[in-house]
Amino acid sequence: MGTEISEPLIIDKENIDGGGGGAIELEHVPEWKDQITIRGLVVSALLGTLFCIITHKLNLTVGIIPSLNVGAGLLGFFFVKSWTGFLTKLGFQVTPFTKQENTVIQTCVVACYGLAFSGGFGSYMIAMDERTYQLIGSDYPGNRAEDIKNPGLGWMTGFIIVVSFLGLFSLTPLRKVMILDYKLTYPSGTATAMLINSFHTHSGAELAGKQVKCLGKYLSISFVWSCFKWFFSGIGDSCGFDNFPSFGLMLFKNSFYFDFSPTYVGCGLICPHIVNCSVLLGAIISWGVLWPFISAHAGDWYPSGLESNNFKGLYGYKVFIAIALILGDGLYNLIKIVYITAKEMCNKSTQQSKLPIVNEVIDNESSKGLAEQRKRDEVFLKDRIPTWFAASGYVALAAISTATIPIIFPSLKWYLVLVSYIIAPALAFCNSYGTGLTDWNLSSTYGKIGLFIIASLVGSDGGVMAGLAACGVMMSIVSTAADLMQDFKTGYLTLSSAKSMFVSQLLGTAMGCVIAPLTFWMFWTAFDVGSPDGPYKAPYAVIFREMAILGVEGFSELPKHCLALCVGFFVGALLVNLLRDVTPKKISQFIPIPMAMAVPFYIGAYFAVDMFVGTVILYIWERINEKDAEDYAGAVASGLICGDGIWTIPSAVLSIMRIDPPICMYFGPSLSS
């Protein structure tokens, strides 16, 4: 937007009006209280519930969560517009639906379903349960029976409440620095703002209507298809379309098959091509080459005849090599973000100290842009959130949390929690700044670092539980802080009050503290969560528990050659990331992403096939009609994901009522006569 400044420029009003910025200056912005409406909160709760279910389903199956912002924005726009249109036809007078209200709904929904991820329902929290303990093995060194805490609606809700709000208070005083002074882009927040702004123009509203129809169409198709699949899924986990040997029985045994999942195909449509191709490459390397090679050495590298989930066998290689890739990728990106952050902050301070007084002739186009910026700055700075309020809120919540968490997790002592809260704002700043520059939220990496440090400090007597709980504390703070700053950027670009953004984040987080545990409890009671042979494997539960055990015990009990392979893949992840950064863009765009490659190493290749189908559909669509693909791909993907997610609710009800599918469709080799 022209010259970099740290304060709004004061320009003569006649110049602005003459430059065509008068319409911007005169645009009516509702008071912050009017931006938060009852109808908006009702829609936010409904969409928050739907997206929590979708997030849990993805968390408990593959652990990849695509951005659902497009779906949230479209559905929020659709529900409120439909409601206001219906009431208007009945003769009622309704308050106009503004882009500020749309932004508040978006913020509420994202804050709500964000807790389904950062709450650890598919990672550190479920890693504490008895099923995960048994999967690793009662005789496994460091895996103690005392380090078990099975999911419970009461303690999970309590834990989420005491850790989820602190991140909102940690960086609020720095909102002006991050958004106005450093002018961080926050790519996802900017894209969301552009989407919402487009909805509230005449042509944009027309396109949004078409996108909503498209979303509804594919939502219906996905829901009906998921219902149809259920009838053939039988009792157990080996029946139905989810076990369809698309490429033959030999490849099926190595998990290469298309399982007709609308959710994973939808993920493939949303995720960038390089992510989907990286996932497939990881599946080919692991299930196509590495695991068959290691299996051929059964009896030499590890005892033959072990159960499929025994850590002394092939299962151990799968988990630890996946951990090595994840940690290598996470560590590289953490160092990179810290370096970029430090470099940019030094550059900004140097530039601002040498800024000349702006005194130049401003042409019509420039004055229009500056008028828009001045209006945004004015709205953003108008409703201040006092620094004393943010600081006292953080201190009070930290005190409550420091006193409460040791009651829930006795092995995590109060002084360890207190130290975590003292250093957390600095880490939250690094993560938020990095997210603003690169759009990478590394909250899970910060959580893993906390896990290793606390687990090793506490030691064998409770270190596993303490490390997992500390992971939750750190992950919640840095994740919610980055999300809030992202929302401040969206609010800034949509002329929404910073105070309404903060309050809507608080309300969305409060909703999430109730909705996220309740929707997870539906999965926990209805399905066999954590079973390695079931649809809800909860893959990261075992990975996070093993990380905690590694923090306590070290590497002494790994299978033969496993440590060497882990080191190789860890170094490989570092080198591949380095290669992505040092090569030209035209080459680096084809270099795979190690974090994405790691996921199928443990889970299987089937979802990689589904996601690749999604990316092939999108690629062909872009070649046939790029404009159509750009406008509707997000809507189609959101519809496929939402329809399958909605089916989860009746499916869970049927499971709770012990109503089984009537048919088991099963495939096997033909019998010789």
mmCIF file with all atom_site columns, C-alpha atoms in Angstrom, residues 221-306:
data_model
loop_
_atom_site.group_PDB
_atom_site.id
_atom_site.type_symbol
_atom_site.label_atom_id
_atom_site.label_alt_id
_atom_site.label_comp_id
_atom_site.label_asym_id
_atom_site.label_entity_id
_atom_site.label_seq_id
_atom_site.pdbx_PDB_ins_code
_atom_site.Cartn_x
_atom_site.Cartn_y
_atom_site.Cartn_z
_atom_site.occupancy
_atom_site.B_iso_or_equiv
_atom_site.pdbx_formal_charge
_atom_site.auth_seq_id
_atom_site.auth_comp_id
_atom_site.auth_asym_id
_atom_site.auth_atom_id
_atom_site.pdbx_PDB_model_num
ATOM 1  C CA . ILE A 1 221 ? -23.880 -36.072 -2.968 1.00 0.00 ? 221 ILE A CA 1
ATOM 2  C CA . SER A 1 222 ? -21.250 -36.751 -0.294 1.00 0.00 ? 222 SER A CA 1
ATOM 3  C CA . PHE A 1 223 ? -23.858 -37.350 2.415  1.00 0.00 ? 223 PHE A CA 1
ATOM 4  C CA . VAL A 1 224 ? -25.914 -39.741 0.252  1.00 0.00 ? 224 VAL A CA 1
ATOM 5  C CA . TRP A 1 225 ? -22.776 -41.612 -0.855 1.00 0.00 ? 225 TRP A CA 1
ATOM 6  C CA . SER A 1 226 ? -21.563 -42.011 2.747  1.00 0.00 ? 226 SER A CA 1
ATOM 7  C CA . CYS A 1 227 ? -24.995 -43.312 3.725  1.00 0.00 ? 227 CYS A CA 1
ATOM 8  C CA . PHE A 1 228 ? -24.948 -45.767 0.785  1.00 0.00 ? 228 PHE A CA 1
ATOM 9  C CA . LYS A 1 229 ? -21.462 -47.001 1.753  1.00 0.00 ? 229 LYS A CA 1
ATOM 10 C CA . TRP A 1 230 ? -22.634 -47.704 5.307  1.00 0.00 ? 230 TRP A CA 1
ATOM 11 C CA . PHE A 1 231 ? -25.081 -50.410 4.153  1.00 0.00 ? 231 PHE A CA 1
ATOM 12 C CA . PHE A 1 232 ? -22.179 -52.510 2.817  1.00 0.00 ? 232 PHE A CA 1
ATOM 13 C CA . SER A 1 233 ? -19.715 -51.954 5.657  1.00 0.00 ? 233 SER A CA 1
ATOM 14 C CA . GLY A 1 234 ? -20.868 -54.923 7.789  1.00 0.00 ? 234 GLY A CA 1
ATOM 15 C CA . ILE A 1 235 ? -19.547 -55.765 11.262 1.00 0.00 ? 235 ILE A CA 1
ATOM 16 C CA . GLY A 1 236 ? -15.841 -55.234 11.880 1.00 0.00 ? 236 GLY A CA 1
ATOM 17 C CA . ASP A 1 237 ? -13.316 -53.341 9.799  1.00 0.00 ? 237 ASP A CA 1
ATOM 18 C CA . SER A 1 238 ? -12.751 -55.504 6.715  1.00 0.00 ? 238 SER A CA 1
ATOM 19 C CA . CYS A 1 239 ? -16.003 -54.918 4.804  1.00 0.00 ? 239 CYS A CA 1
ATOM 20 C CA . GLY A 1 240 ? -17.354 -52.336 2.383  1.00 0.00 ? 240 GLY A CA 1
ATOM 21 C CA . PHE A 1 241 ? -16.026 -49.733 -0.017 1.00 0.00 ? 241 PHE A CA 1
ATOM 22 C CA . ASP A 1 242 ? -13.463 -48.646 2.598  1.00 0.00 ? 242 ASP A CA 1
ATOM 23 C CA . ASN A 1 243 ? -11.661 -51.915 1.841  1.00 0.00 ? 243 ASN A CA 1
ATOM 24 C CA . PHE A 1 244 ? -12.064 -52.035 -1.936 1.00 0.00 ? 244 PHE A CA 1
ATOM 25 C CA . PRO A 1 245 ? -8.954  -53.602 -3.613 1.00 0.00 ? 245 PRO A CA 1
ATOM 26 C CA . SER A 1 246 ? -8.936  -51.099 -6.491 1.00 0.00 ? 246 SER A CA 1
ATOM 27 C CA . PHE A 1 247 ? -5.442  -52.101 -7.735 1.00 0.00 ? 247 PHE A CA 1
ATOM 28 C CA . GLY A 1 248 ? -5.554  -55.789 -6.883 1.00 0.00 ? 248 GLY A CA 1
ATOM 29 C CA . LEU A 1 249 ? -5.142  -57.830 -3.715 1.00 0.00 ? 249 LEU A CA 1
ATOM 30 C CA . MET A 1 250 ? -1.337  -57.687 -3.673 1.00 0.00 ? 250 MET A CA 1
ATOM 31 C CA . LEU A 1 251 ? -1.260  -53.887 -3.515 1.00 0.00 ? 251 LEU A CA 1
ATOM 32 C CA . PHE A 1 252 ? -4.274  -53.946 -1.183 1.00 0.00 ? 252 PHE A CA 1
ATOM 33 C CA . LYS A 1 253 ? -2.179  -55.834 1.389  1.00 0.00 ? 253 LYS A CA 1
ATOM 34 C CA . ASN A 1 254 ? 0.301   -52.946 1.270  1.00 0.00 ? 254 ASN A CA 1
ATOM 35 C CA . SER A 1 255 ? -2.590  -50.472 1.756  1.00 0.00 ? 255 SER A CA 1
ATOM 36 C CA . PHE A 1 256 ? -2.552  -49.194 -1.839 1.00 0.00 ? 256 PHE A CA 1
ATOM 37 C CA . TYR A 1 257 ? -6.223  -48.861 -2.775 1.00 0.00 ? 257 TYR A CA 1
ATOM 38 C CA . PHE A 1 258 ? -8.884  -46.213 -3.379 1.00 0.00 ? 258 PHE A CA 1
ATOM 39 C CA . ASP A 1 259 ? -11.393 -46.251 -0.513 1.00 0.00 ? 259 ASP A CA 1
ATOM 40 C CA . PHE A 1 260 ? -14.017 -43.904 -2.058 1.00 0.00 ? 260 PHE A CA 1
ATOM 41 C CA . SER A 1 261 ? -13.747 -41.366 0.789  1.00 0.00 ? 261 SER A CA 1
ATOM 42 C CA . PRO A 1 262 ? -15.294 -37.961 -0.101 1.00 0.00 ? 262 PRO A CA 1
ATOM 43 C CA . THR A 1 263 ? -13.366 -36.399 2.802  1.00 0.00 ? 263 THR A CA 1
ATOM 44 C CA . TYR A 1 264 ? -9.904  -37.337 1.524  1.00 0.00 ? 264 TYR A CA 1
ATOM 45 C CA . VAL A 1 265 ? -10.775 -36.483 -2.084 1.00 0.00 ? 265 VAL A CA 1
ATOM 46 C CA . GLY A 1 266 ? -11.999 -33.115 -0.780 1.00 0.00 ? 266 GLY A CA 1
ATOM 47 C CA . CYS A 1 267 ? -8.720  -32.645 1.094  1.00 0.00 ? 267 CYS A CA 1
ATOM 48 C CA . GLY A 1 268 ? -6.905  -33.328 -2.162 1.00 0.00 ? 268 GLY A CA 1
ATOM 49 C CA . LEU A 1 269 ? -8.911  -30.567 -3.847 1.00 0.00 ? 269 LEU A CA 1
ATOM 50 C CA . ILE A 1 270 ? -8.062  -28.046 -1.104 1.00 0.00 ? 270 ILE A CA 1
ATOM 51 C CA . CYS A 1 271 ? -4.430  -28.907 -0.380 1.00 0.00 ? 271 CYS A CA 1
ATOM 52 C CA . PRO A 1 272 ? -1.741  -27.652 -2.804 1.00 0.00 ? 272 PRO A CA 1
ATOM 53 C CA . HIS A 1 273 ? -0.579  -30.097 -5.492 1.00 0.00 ? 273 HIS A CA 1
ATOM 54 C CA . ILE A 1 274 ? 2.867   -30.411 -3.907 1.00 0.00 ? 274 ILE A CA 1
ATOM 55 C CA . VAL A 1 275 ? 1.339   -31.510 -0.579 1.00 0.00 ? 275 VAL A CA 1
ATOM 56 C CA . ASN A 1 276 ? -0.740  -34.246 -2.224 1.00 0.00 ? 276 ASN A CA 1
ATOM 57 C CA . CYS A 1 277 ? 2.177   -35.437 -4.342 1.00 0.00 ? 277 CYS A CA 1
ATOM 58 C CA . SER A 1 278 ? 4.441   -35.434 -1.257 1.00 0.00 ? 278 SER A CA 1
ATOM 59 C CA . VAL A 1 279 ? 1.943   -37.608 0.610  1.00 0.00 ? 279 VAL A CA 1
ATOM 60 C CA . LEU A 1 280 ? 1.801   -40.084 -2.289 1.00 0.00 ? 280 LEU A CA 1
ATOM 61 C CA . LEU A 1 281 ? 5.603   -40.119 -2.588 1.00 0.00 ? 281 LEU A CA 1
ATOM 62 C CA . GLY A 1 282 ? 5.862   -40.850 1.136  1.00 0.00 ? 282 GLY A CA 1
ATOM 63 C CA . ALA A 1 283 ? 3.399   -43.727 0.705  1.00 0.00 ? 283 ALA A CA 1
ATOM 64 C CA . ILE A 1 284 ? 5.410   -45.190 -2.199 1.00 0.00 ? 284 ILE A CA 1
ATOM 65 C CA . ILE A 1 285 ? 8.740   -44.919 -0.318 1.00 0.00 ? 285 ILE A CA 1
ATOM 66 C CA . SER A 1 286 ? 7.350   -46.462 2.885  1.00 0.00 ? 286 SER A CA 1
ATOM 67 C CA . TRP A 1 287 ? 4.671   -48.995 1.877  1.00 0.00 ? 287 TRP A CA 1
ATOM 68 C CA . GLY A 1 288 ? 6.021   -49.648 -1.598 1.00 0.00 ? 288 GLY A CA 1
ATOM 69 C CA . VAL A 1 289 ? 9.744   -49.995 -0.808 1.00 0.00 ? 289 VAL A CA 1
ATOM 70 C CA . LEU A 1 290 ? 10.886  -49.610 2.802  1.00 0.00 ? 290 LEU A CA 1
ATOM 71 C CA . TRP A 1 291 ? 8.396   -51.763 4.750  1.00 0.00 ? 291 TRP A CA 1
ATOM 72 C CA . PRO A 1 292 ? 8.564   -54.711 2.300  1.00 0.00 ? 292 PRO A CA 1
ATOM 73 C CA . PHE A 1 293 ? 12.391  -54.487 2.491  1.00 0.00 ? 293 PHE A CA 1
ATOM 74 C CA . ILE A 1 294 ? 12.410  -54.494 6.313  1.00 0.00 ? 294 ILE A CA 1
ATOM 75 C CA . SER A 1 295 ? 9.768   -57.260 6.408  1.00 0.00 ? 295 SER A CA 1
ATOM 76 C CA . ALA A 1 296 ? 12.097  -59.418 4.305  1.00 0.00 ? 296 ALA A CA 1
ATOM 77 C CA . HIS A 1 297 ? 14.595  -59.235 7.211  1.00 0.00 ? 297 HIS A CA 1
ATOM 78 C CA . ALA A 1 298 ? 12.149  -60.554 9.818  1.00 0.00 ? 298 ALA A CA 1
ATOM 79 C CA . GLY A 1 299 ? 13.972  -63.044 12.008 1.00 0.00 ? 299 GLY A CA 1
ATOM 80 C CA . ASP A 1 300 ? 17.233  -61.123 11.589 1.00 0.00 ? 300 ASP A CA 1
ATOM 81 C CA . TRP A 1 301 ? 16.472  -57.470 12.318 1.00 0.00 ? 301 TRP A CA 1
ATOM 82 C CA . TYR A 1 302 ? 13.569  -58.308 14.625 1.00 0.00 ? 302 TYR A CA 1
ATOM 83 C CA . PRO A 1 303 ? 11.837  -61.494 15.882 1.00 0.00 ? 303 PRO A CA 1
ATOM 84 C CA . SER A 1 304 ? 9.448   -62.980 13.333 1.00 0.00 ? 304 SER A CA 1
ATOM 85 C CA . GLY A 1 305 ? 5.862   -63.811 14.219 1.00 0.00 ? 305 GLY A CA 1
ATOM 86 C CA . LEU A 1 306 ? 5.244   -60.670 16.290 1.00 0.00 ? 306 LEU A CA 1
#
